[in-house]
CSV table of C-alpha atoms and ligand atoms in Angstrom, one decimal:
chain,number,residue,atom,x,y,z
A,271,MET,CA,-35.6,40.3,-66.1
A,272,ALA,CA,-35.2,39.5,-62.4
A,273,SER,CA,-36.5,42.0,-59.9
A,274,THR,CA,-34.1,43.9,-57.7
A,275,ASP,CA,-36.8,44.9,-55.2
A,276,THR,CA,-35.9,42.0,-52.9
A,277,ALA,CA,-32.5,40.6,-52.0
A,278,PRO,CA,-31.3,38.1,-54.6
A,279,SER,CA,-31.8,34.5,-53.7
A,280,LYS,CA,-29.1,31.9,-53.3
A,281,ASP,CA,-29.8,30.2,-56.6
A,282,MET,CA,-29.1,33.5,-58.4
A,283,PHE,CA,-25.4,33.2,-57.4
A,284,GLU,CA,-22.5,31.1,-58.5
A,285,THR,CA,-19.2,30.5,-56.9
A,286,VAL,CA,-16.1,31.5,-59.0
A,287,ALA,CA,-12.4,30.8,-58.8
A,288,CYS,CA,-9.8,33.6,-58.7
A,289,TYR,CA,-9.9,35.6,-61.9
A,290,GLN,CA,-6.1,36.0,-61.9
A,291,CYS,CA,-4.6,32.7,-60.8
A,292,GLY,CA,-7.6,30.2,-60.9
A,293,GLY,CA,-7.1,29.5,-57.2
A,294,GLU,CA,-10.1,28.4,-55.2
A,295,ALA,CA,-8.8,29.0,-51.7
A,296,ALA,CA,-9.8,32.4,-50.4
A,297,SER,CA,-10.5,34.3,-47.2
A,298,PRO,CA,-13.4,36.7,-46.4
A,299,PHE,CA,-12.4,40.3,-47.3
A,300,VAL,CA,-15.5,42.6,-47.0
A,301,VAL,CA,-19.3,42.4,-47.2
A,302,ALA,CA,-20.8,45.2,-49.3
A,303,GLU,CA,-24.3,46.5,-49.9
A,304,GLU,CA,-25.7,48.3,-53.0
A,305,ASP,CA,-25.1,51.7,-51.4
A,306,LEU,CA,-25.7,53.7,-54.6
A,307,THR,CA,-29.3,52.8,-55.2
A,308,GLY,CA,-30.2,51.2,-51.8
A,309,LYS,CA,-31.3,47.9,-53.4
A,310,PRO,CA,-31.4,45.1,-50.9
A,311,GLY,CA,-28.8,42.4,-50.6
A,312,ARG,CA,-25.4,41.7,-49.1
A,313,PHE,CA,-22.5,40.8,-51.3
A,314,GLN,CA,-19.3,39.0,-50.2
A,315,PHE,CA,-15.9,39.9,-51.5
A,316,VAL,CA,-13.0,37.4,-50.7
A,317,GLN,CA,-9.3,37.6,-51.1
A,318,CYS,CA,-7.4,34.9,-53.0
A,319,ASP,CA,-5.1,33.1,-50.6
A,320,ALA,CA,-2.6,32.4,-53.5
A,321,CYS,CA,-2.3,35.7,-55.3
A,322,GLY,CA,-4.1,38.3,-53.2
A,323,LEU,CA,-6.7,39.4,-55.7
A,324,ALA,CA,-9.9,40.6,-54.0
A,325,TYR,CA,-13.1,39.5,-55.9
A,326,GLN,CA,-16.8,39.0,-55.3
A,327,ASN,CA,-17.6,35.4,-54.5
A,328,PRO,CA,-20.2,34.1,-54.9
A,329,ARG,CA,-21.2,36.4,-57.7
A,330,LEU,CA,-24.5,36.9,-59.4
A,331,ARG,CA,-24.9,34.7,-62.5
A,332,LEU,CA,-24.5,36.7,-65.7
A,333,GLU,CA,-28.2,36.4,-66.5
A,334,ASN,CA,-29.1,38.0,-63.1
A,335,ILE,CA,-26.7,40.9,-63.1
A,336,GLY,CA,-28.5,42.8,-65.9
A,337,ALA,CA,-31.2,44.0,-63.6
A,338,TYR,CA,-28.6,45.9,-61.6
A,339,TYR,CA,-27.7,47.9,-64.7
A,340,ASP,CA,-31.2,49.1,-65.0
A,341,ASP,CA,-32.6,52.6,-65.6
A,342,GLU,CA,-31.5,54.0,-62.3
A,343,TYR,CA,-27.9,53.1,-63.1
A,344,ILE,CA,-28.1,54.6,-66.6
A,345,ALA,CA,-30.4,57.5,-65.7
A,346,HIS,CA,-27.7,59.7,-64.3
A,347,ARG,CA,-25.8,59.5,-67.5
A,348,LYS,CA,-28.8,60.4,-69.6
A,349,ARG,CA,-30.4,63.0,-67.3
A,350,THR,CA,-30.1,66.5,-68.8
A,351,ASP,CA,-32.3,68.6,-66.5
A,352,TRP,CA,-30.6,69.5,-63.2
A,353,GLY,CA,-32.3,72.8,-62.7
A,354,VAL,CA,-30.0,75.8,-62.2
A,355,LEU,CA,-27.1,73.5,-61.9
A,356,THR,CA,-27.6,72.1,-65.4
A,357,PRO,CA,-24.6,74.0,-67.0
A,358,LEU,CA,-22.3,72.9,-64.1
A,359,TYR,CA,-23.4,69.3,-64.5
A,360,GLN,CA,-22.9,69.4,-68.3
A,361,TRP,CA,-19.5,71.0,-67.8
A,362,ALA,CA,-18.5,68.2,-65.3
A,363,MET,CA,-19.6,65.5,-67.8
A,364,GLU,CA,-17.8,67.1,-70.7
A,365,LYS,CA,-14.7,67.6,-68.5
A,366,HIS,CA,-14.7,63.8,-67.8
A,367,ASP,CA,-14.6,63.0,-71.5
A,368,ARG,CA,-12.0,65.7,-72.1
A,369,ASP,CA,-9.8,64.4,-69.3
A,370,LYS,CA,-10.0,60.8,-70.8
A,371,LEU,CA,-8.9,62.1,-74.2
A,372,ALA,CA,-6.1,64.2,-72.7
A,373,LEU,CA,-4.8,61.2,-70.7
A,374,CYS,CA,-4.7,59.0,-73.9
A,375,GLU,CA,-3.1,61.7,-76.0
A,376,GLY,CA,0.0,61.5,-73.7
A,377,TYR,CA,0.6,58.0,-75.1
A,378,VAL,CA,-0.8,57.9,-78.6
A,379,SER,CA,-1.3,60.5,-81.3
A,380,LEU,CA,-4.7,60.2,-83.0
A,381,GLY,CA,-5.6,61.4,-86.5
A,382,ALA,CA,-8.0,60.9,-89.3
A,383,GLY,CA,-6.6,57.5,-90.1
A,384,SER,CA,-6.6,56.2,-86.5
A,385,ARG,CA,-9.0,53.6,-85.1
A,386,VAL,CA,-10.2,53.7,-81.5
A,387,LEU,CA,-12.2,51.0,-79.6
A,388,ASP,CA,-13.9,51.8,-76.3
A,389,ILE,CA,-14.9,48.7,-74.4
A,390,GLY,CA,-17.9,49.4,-72.1
A,391,CYS,CA,-18.7,52.6,-74.0
A,392,GLY,CA,-22.0,53.3,-72.3
A,393,ALA,CA,-23.6,56.3,-73.8
A,394,GLY,CA,-20.7,56.8,-76.2
A,395,THR,CA,-19.9,60.4,-75.4
A,396,PHE,CA,-16.2,59.8,-75.0
A,397,LEU,CA,-16.0,58.2,-78.5
A,398,ASP,CA,-18.0,61.0,-80.0
A,399,ARG,CA,-15.5,63.5,-78.5
A,400,VAL,CA,-12.5,61.4,-79.9
A,401,ARG,CA,-14.1,61.4,-83.3
A,402,GLN,CA,-14.7,65.2,-83.3
A,403,ALA,CA,-11.3,66.0,-81.9
A,404,SER,CA,-9.2,63.8,-84.1
A,405,GLY,CA,-11.3,62.5,-86.9
A,406,ALA,CA,-10.5,58.9,-85.9
A,407,SER,CA,-12.9,56.0,-86.7
A,408,VAL,CA,-14.5,55.0,-83.4
A,409,THR,CA,-16.0,51.6,-82.3
A,410,GLY,CA,-17.8,50.9,-79.0
A,411,VAL,CA,-19.0,47.8,-77.3
A,412,ASP,CA,-21.5,47.6,-74.4
A,413,PHE,CA,-24.1,45.2,-73.3
A,414,LYS,CA,-26.5,48.0,-72.6
A,415,ASP,CA,-28.1,49.3,-75.8
A,416,LEU,CA,-28.0,53.1,-75.8
A,417,SER,CA,-27.6,53.3,-79.6
A,418,HIS,CA,-30.8,55.4,-79.9
A,419,LEU,CA,-28.8,58.4,-78.6
A,420,PRO,CA,-28.3,60.8,-81.5
A,421,TRP,CA,-24.5,60.9,-81.6
A,422,MET,CA,-24.3,57.1,-81.5
A,423,ARG,CA,-24.9,57.1,-85.2
A,424,ASN,CA,-21.3,58.2,-85.6
A,425,ILE,CA,-20.1,55.2,-83.7
A,426,ASP,CA,-19.7,51.6,-84.9
A,427,PHE,CA,-21.6,50.3,-82.0
A,428,ARG,CA,-21.5,46.6,-81.0
A,429,LEU,CA,-24.1,45.2,-78.6
A,430,GLY,CA,-23.1,42.4,-76.3
A,431,LEU,CA,-20.0,40.9,-74.6
A,432,PHE,CA,-16.7,42.3,-75.9
A,433,TYR,CA,-14.9,38.9,-76.3
A,434,GLU,CA,-17.8,37.6,-78.3
A,435,GLN,CA,-17.6,40.3,-81.0
A,436,ASP,CA,-16.1,39.7,-84.4
A,437,PHE,CA,-13.9,42.5,-85.5
A,438,GLY,CA,-12.7,40.8,-88.6
A,439,GLN,CA,-9.3,42.1,-89.6
A,440,ASP,CA,-9.7,45.4,-87.7
A,441,HIS,CA,-6.9,46.5,-85.4
A,442,PHE,CA,-6.9,49.5,-83.2
A,443,ASP,CA,-4.4,52.3,-82.3
A,444,LEU,CA,-6.1,52.9,-79.0
A,445,ILE,CA,-8.3,50.6,-76.9
A,446,THR,CA,-9.8,52.0,-73.8
A,447,MET,CA,-11.6,50.5,-70.8
A,448,TRP,CA,-12.9,53.2,-68.5
A,449,HIS,CA,-14.2,51.5,-65.4
A,450,PHE,CA,-15.0,48.4,-67.3
A,451,LEU,CA,-12.5,45.7,-66.1
A,452,GLU,CA,-13.8,45.7,-62.5
A,453,HIS,CA,-17.2,44.8,-63.9
A,454,ASP,CA,-15.9,42.0,-66.1
A,455,TYR,CA,-16.9,38.3,-65.7
A,456,ASP,CA,-13.7,37.2,-67.4
A,457,PRO,CA,-11.1,40.0,-67.2
A,458,LEU,CA,-8.1,37.9,-68.3
A,459,ARG,CA,-10.0,36.8,-71.5
A,460,THR,CA,-10.9,40.4,-72.1
A,461,LEU,CA,-7.4,41.6,-71.8
A,462,ARG,CA,-6.0,38.9,-74.0
A,463,CYS,CA,-8.6,39.6,-76.6
A,464,ALA,CA,-7.8,43.3,-76.4
A,465,ARG,CA,-4.1,42.6,-76.8
A,466,GLY,CA,-4.8,40.7,-80.0
A,467,LEU,CA,-6.7,43.7,-81.4
A,468,LEU,CA,-3.9,46.3,-80.9
A,469,ALA,CA,-2.3,47.6,-84.0
A,470,PRO,CA,1.5,47.9,-84.1
A,471,GLY,CA,2.4,50.7,-81.8
A,472,GLY,CA,-1.1,50.7,-80.3
A,473,ARG,CA,-1.9,51.3,-76.7
A,474,LEU,CA,-4.4,49.9,-74.3
A,475,VAL,CA,-5.6,52.3,-71.5
A,476,VAL,CA,-7.4,50.8,-68.5
A,477,GLU,CA,-8.8,52.8,-65.6
A,478,VAL,CA,-10.2,51.1,-62.5
A,479,PRO,CA,-10.8,52.1,-58.9
A,480,ARG,CA,-7.7,51.5,-56.7
A,481,LEU,CA,-8.1,49.3,-53.7
A,482,ASP,CA,-4.9,50.4,-52.0
A,483,SER,CA,-6.1,54.0,-52.0
A,484,VAL,CA,-6.9,56.7,-49.5
A,485,SER,CA,-10.7,56.4,-50.1
A,486,PHE,CA,-10.7,52.7,-49.4
A,487,ARG,CA,-8.8,53.2,-46.2
A,488,LEU,CA,-11.3,55.9,-45.2
A,489,TYR,CA,-14.5,54.1,-46.0
A,490,GLY,CA,-13.9,50.3,-45.9
A,491,ASN,CA,-17.1,48.4,-46.4
A,492,ARG,CA,-18.8,51.7,-47.7
A,493,TRP,CA,-16.1,52.4,-50.2
A,494,PRO,CA,-17.8,53.4,-53.5
A,495,GLY,CA,-15.3,51.3,-55.4
A,496,LEU,CA,-17.0,48.2,-54.0
A,497,GLN,CA,-20.1,49.0,-56.0
A,498,ALA,CA,-21.7,45.6,-55.3
A,499,PRO,CA,-23.0,43.6,-57.0
A,500,GLN,CA,-21.7,45.0,-60.2
A,501,HIS,CA,-18.0,45.0,-59.4
A,502,THR,CA,-16.6,41.5,-59.8
A,503,ALA,CA,-13.0,42.3,-58.8
A,504,LEU,CA,-11.1,45.0,-56.8
A,505,TYR,CA,-7.7,45.8,-58.0
A,506,SER,CA,-4.8,47.1,-56.0
A,507,LYS,CA,-1.8,48.4,-58.0
A,508,ALA,CA,0.0,45.1,-57.5
A,509,SER,CA,-3.0,43.0,-58.7
A,510,LEU,CA,-3.7,45.2,-61.7
A,511,LEU,CA,0.0,45.0,-62.9
A,512,GLU,CA,-0.1,41.2,-62.3
A,513,MET,CA,-3.2,40.9,-64.4
A,514,MET,CA,-1.7,42.8,-67.3
A,515,ALA,CA,1.4,40.6,-67.2
A,516,LYS,CA,-0.7,37.5,-67.1
A,517,ALA,CA,-2.5,38.7,-70.2
A,518,GLY,CA,0.8,39.1,-72.0
A,519,LEU,CA,0.8,42.9,-71.9
A,520,GLU,CA,3.7,45.2,-71.1
A,521,VAL,CA,2.9,48.1,-68.9
A,522,VAL,CA,4.2,51.4,-70.3
A,523,GLU,CA,3.1,53.4,-67.3
A,524,HIS,CA,1.0,53.0,-64.1
A,525,LEU,CA,-0.7,56.2,-62.9
A,526,PRO,CA,-2.1,56.8,-59.4
A,527,TYR,CA,-5.1,58.6,-60.9
A,528,GLY,CA,-7.5,58.4,-63.8
A,529,ALA,CA,-9.9,60.6,-65.7
A,530,PHE,CA,-12.8,59.8,-63.2
A,531,PRO,CA,-13.0,62.5,-60.5
A,532,PRO,CA,-11.8,61.1,-57.2
A,533,TYR,CA,-14.0,63.7,-55.4
A,534,PHE,CA,-17.0,61.6,-56.4
A,535,TYR,CA,-15.6,58.7,-54.3
A,536,LEU,CA,-14.8,61.1,-51.4
A,537,PHE,CA,-18.3,62.5,-51.4
A,538,ALA,CA,-20.2,59.2,-52.1
A,539,GLY,CA,-18.2,57.3,-49.5
A,540,ALA,CA,-19.1,59.8,-46.8
A,541,ALA,CA,-22.7,59.8,-47.9
A,542,PHE,CA,-22.8,55.9,-47.9
A,543,LYS,CA,-21.4,55.9,-44.3
A,544,LEU,CA,-24.3,58.2,-43.2
A,545,LEU,CA,-27.0,56.4,-45.3
A,546,LYS,CA,-25.9,52.8,-44.3
A,547,GLY,CA,-27.3,51.2,-47.4
A,548,ARG,CA,-30.4,53.3,-47.9
A,549,GLY,CA,-29.3,54.6,-51.3
A,550,LEU,CA,-28.0,58.0,-52.5
A,551,ASP,CA,-30.3,60.1,-54.6
A,552,LEU,CA,-27.7,62.4,-56.1
A,553,SER,CA,-30.3,64.7,-57.6
A,554,ARG,CA,-31.4,65.7,-54.0
A,555,VAL,CA,-27.9,66.5,-52.9
A,556,ILE,CA,-26.3,67.8,-56.0
A,557,HIS,CA,-26.0,71.3,-54.5
A,558,VAL,CA,-24.1,69.8,-51.5
A,559,TYR,CA,-22.0,67.8,-54.0
A,560,PHE,CA,-20.8,70.9,-55.9
A,561,LEU,CA,-20.4,72.9,-52.7
A,562,GLY,CA,-18.2,70.2,-51.2
A,563,GLN,CA,-16.1,70.1,-54.4
A,564,ALA,CA,-15.6,73.9,-54.2
A,565,LEU,CA,-14.5,73.6,-50.5
A,566,LEU,CA,-12.1,70.8,-51.2
A,567,SER,CA,-10.7,72.4,-54.4
A,568,PRO,CA,-7.4,73.3,-52.7
A,569,VAL,CA,-6.8,69.7,-51.9
A,570,LEU,CA,-8.1,68.4,-55.2
A,571,LEU,CA,-5.5,70.5,-57.0
A,572,PHE,CA,-3.1,67.8,-55.9
A,573,GLU,CA,-5.4,64.9,-56.5
A,574,ARG,CA,-3.0,63.3,-59.0
A,575,ARG,CA,-0.4,62.9,-56.3
A,576,LEU,CA,-2.6,61.8,-53.4
A,577,ASN,CA,-3.7,58.3,-54.6
A,578,LEU,CA,-7.3,59.2,-53.6
A,579,ALA,CA,-9.3,56.6,-55.5
A,580,MET,CA,-8.3,55.7,-59.1
A,581,GLN,CA,-5.5,54.2,-61.1
A,582,THR,CA,-4.8,53.8,-64.8
A,583,VAL,CA,-2.4,51.5,-66.7
A,584,VAL,CA,-1.2,52.1,-70.2
A,585,CYS,CA,-0.1,48.9,-71.9
A,586,LYS,CA,1.4,47.7,-75.2
A,587,VAL,CA,2.2,44.4,-76.8
A,588,PRO,CA,5.8,43.5,-75.8
B,879,LIG,ZN1,-5.6,34.3,-57.2
């Protein structure tokens, strides 16, 4: 696997046309760094002259991006020892999964006969919660193999790219993509493939960072939603809706929030501004993180109305 200790060389990149319209004419949008871990490199986002989608171009070739999803990226999800703050951290993680499930339950009722597919399932904790809460059969896809985690044995886990999986005759009552689409190398193909896997009455729930949000306006080139080089595209509300329509999906509802806590973006963006690409070691500032959250809690009560950072679309087959 390629090293990420040095900035990626030119031959590790490829140019790409607009994911939404195929257009090749684009204008510079923003240059980003790997602010989260502080790995070297500068990554260019452009904006399509034809449809307005912002996307990373050139992008790292698929075989070179894996190194950026290494242990440091995954470690935060697996880490269990946060000292005296361990219970608070665990509560926050469980709350995230609970909020995902609550969001979905507003659109689809799940029971023992239901089938749920999570694309980009990571450590699989969301699917495990779905299974425990509803008795649904759960399937997850990810190109990182975390299947050794104990609860993963309850999940039909598929390793690899989503659109290369063979699901046979299986159809799903709920398909979720939590912060997956903005990492995708072929989002339109993914969405079309997901559409084909929806059972009658099924729903697709997609959460991504929102480009036309308060946090992007605050932080610009240090916006955590850039997350270069992993994020391939940056979706405004308009471009997300356009993408769904292109994929033949009907939007049931667009929400100016998601299950992901927007406070993380508010905190990380401020830290990235201060650190200027040196990397954020969350374990060293976890006390500050939770303190800031407590101080901002009066504002965060209204987070769903403030368009802080996230957006979700709920879709069906027309
Ligand atoms: Zn375009």
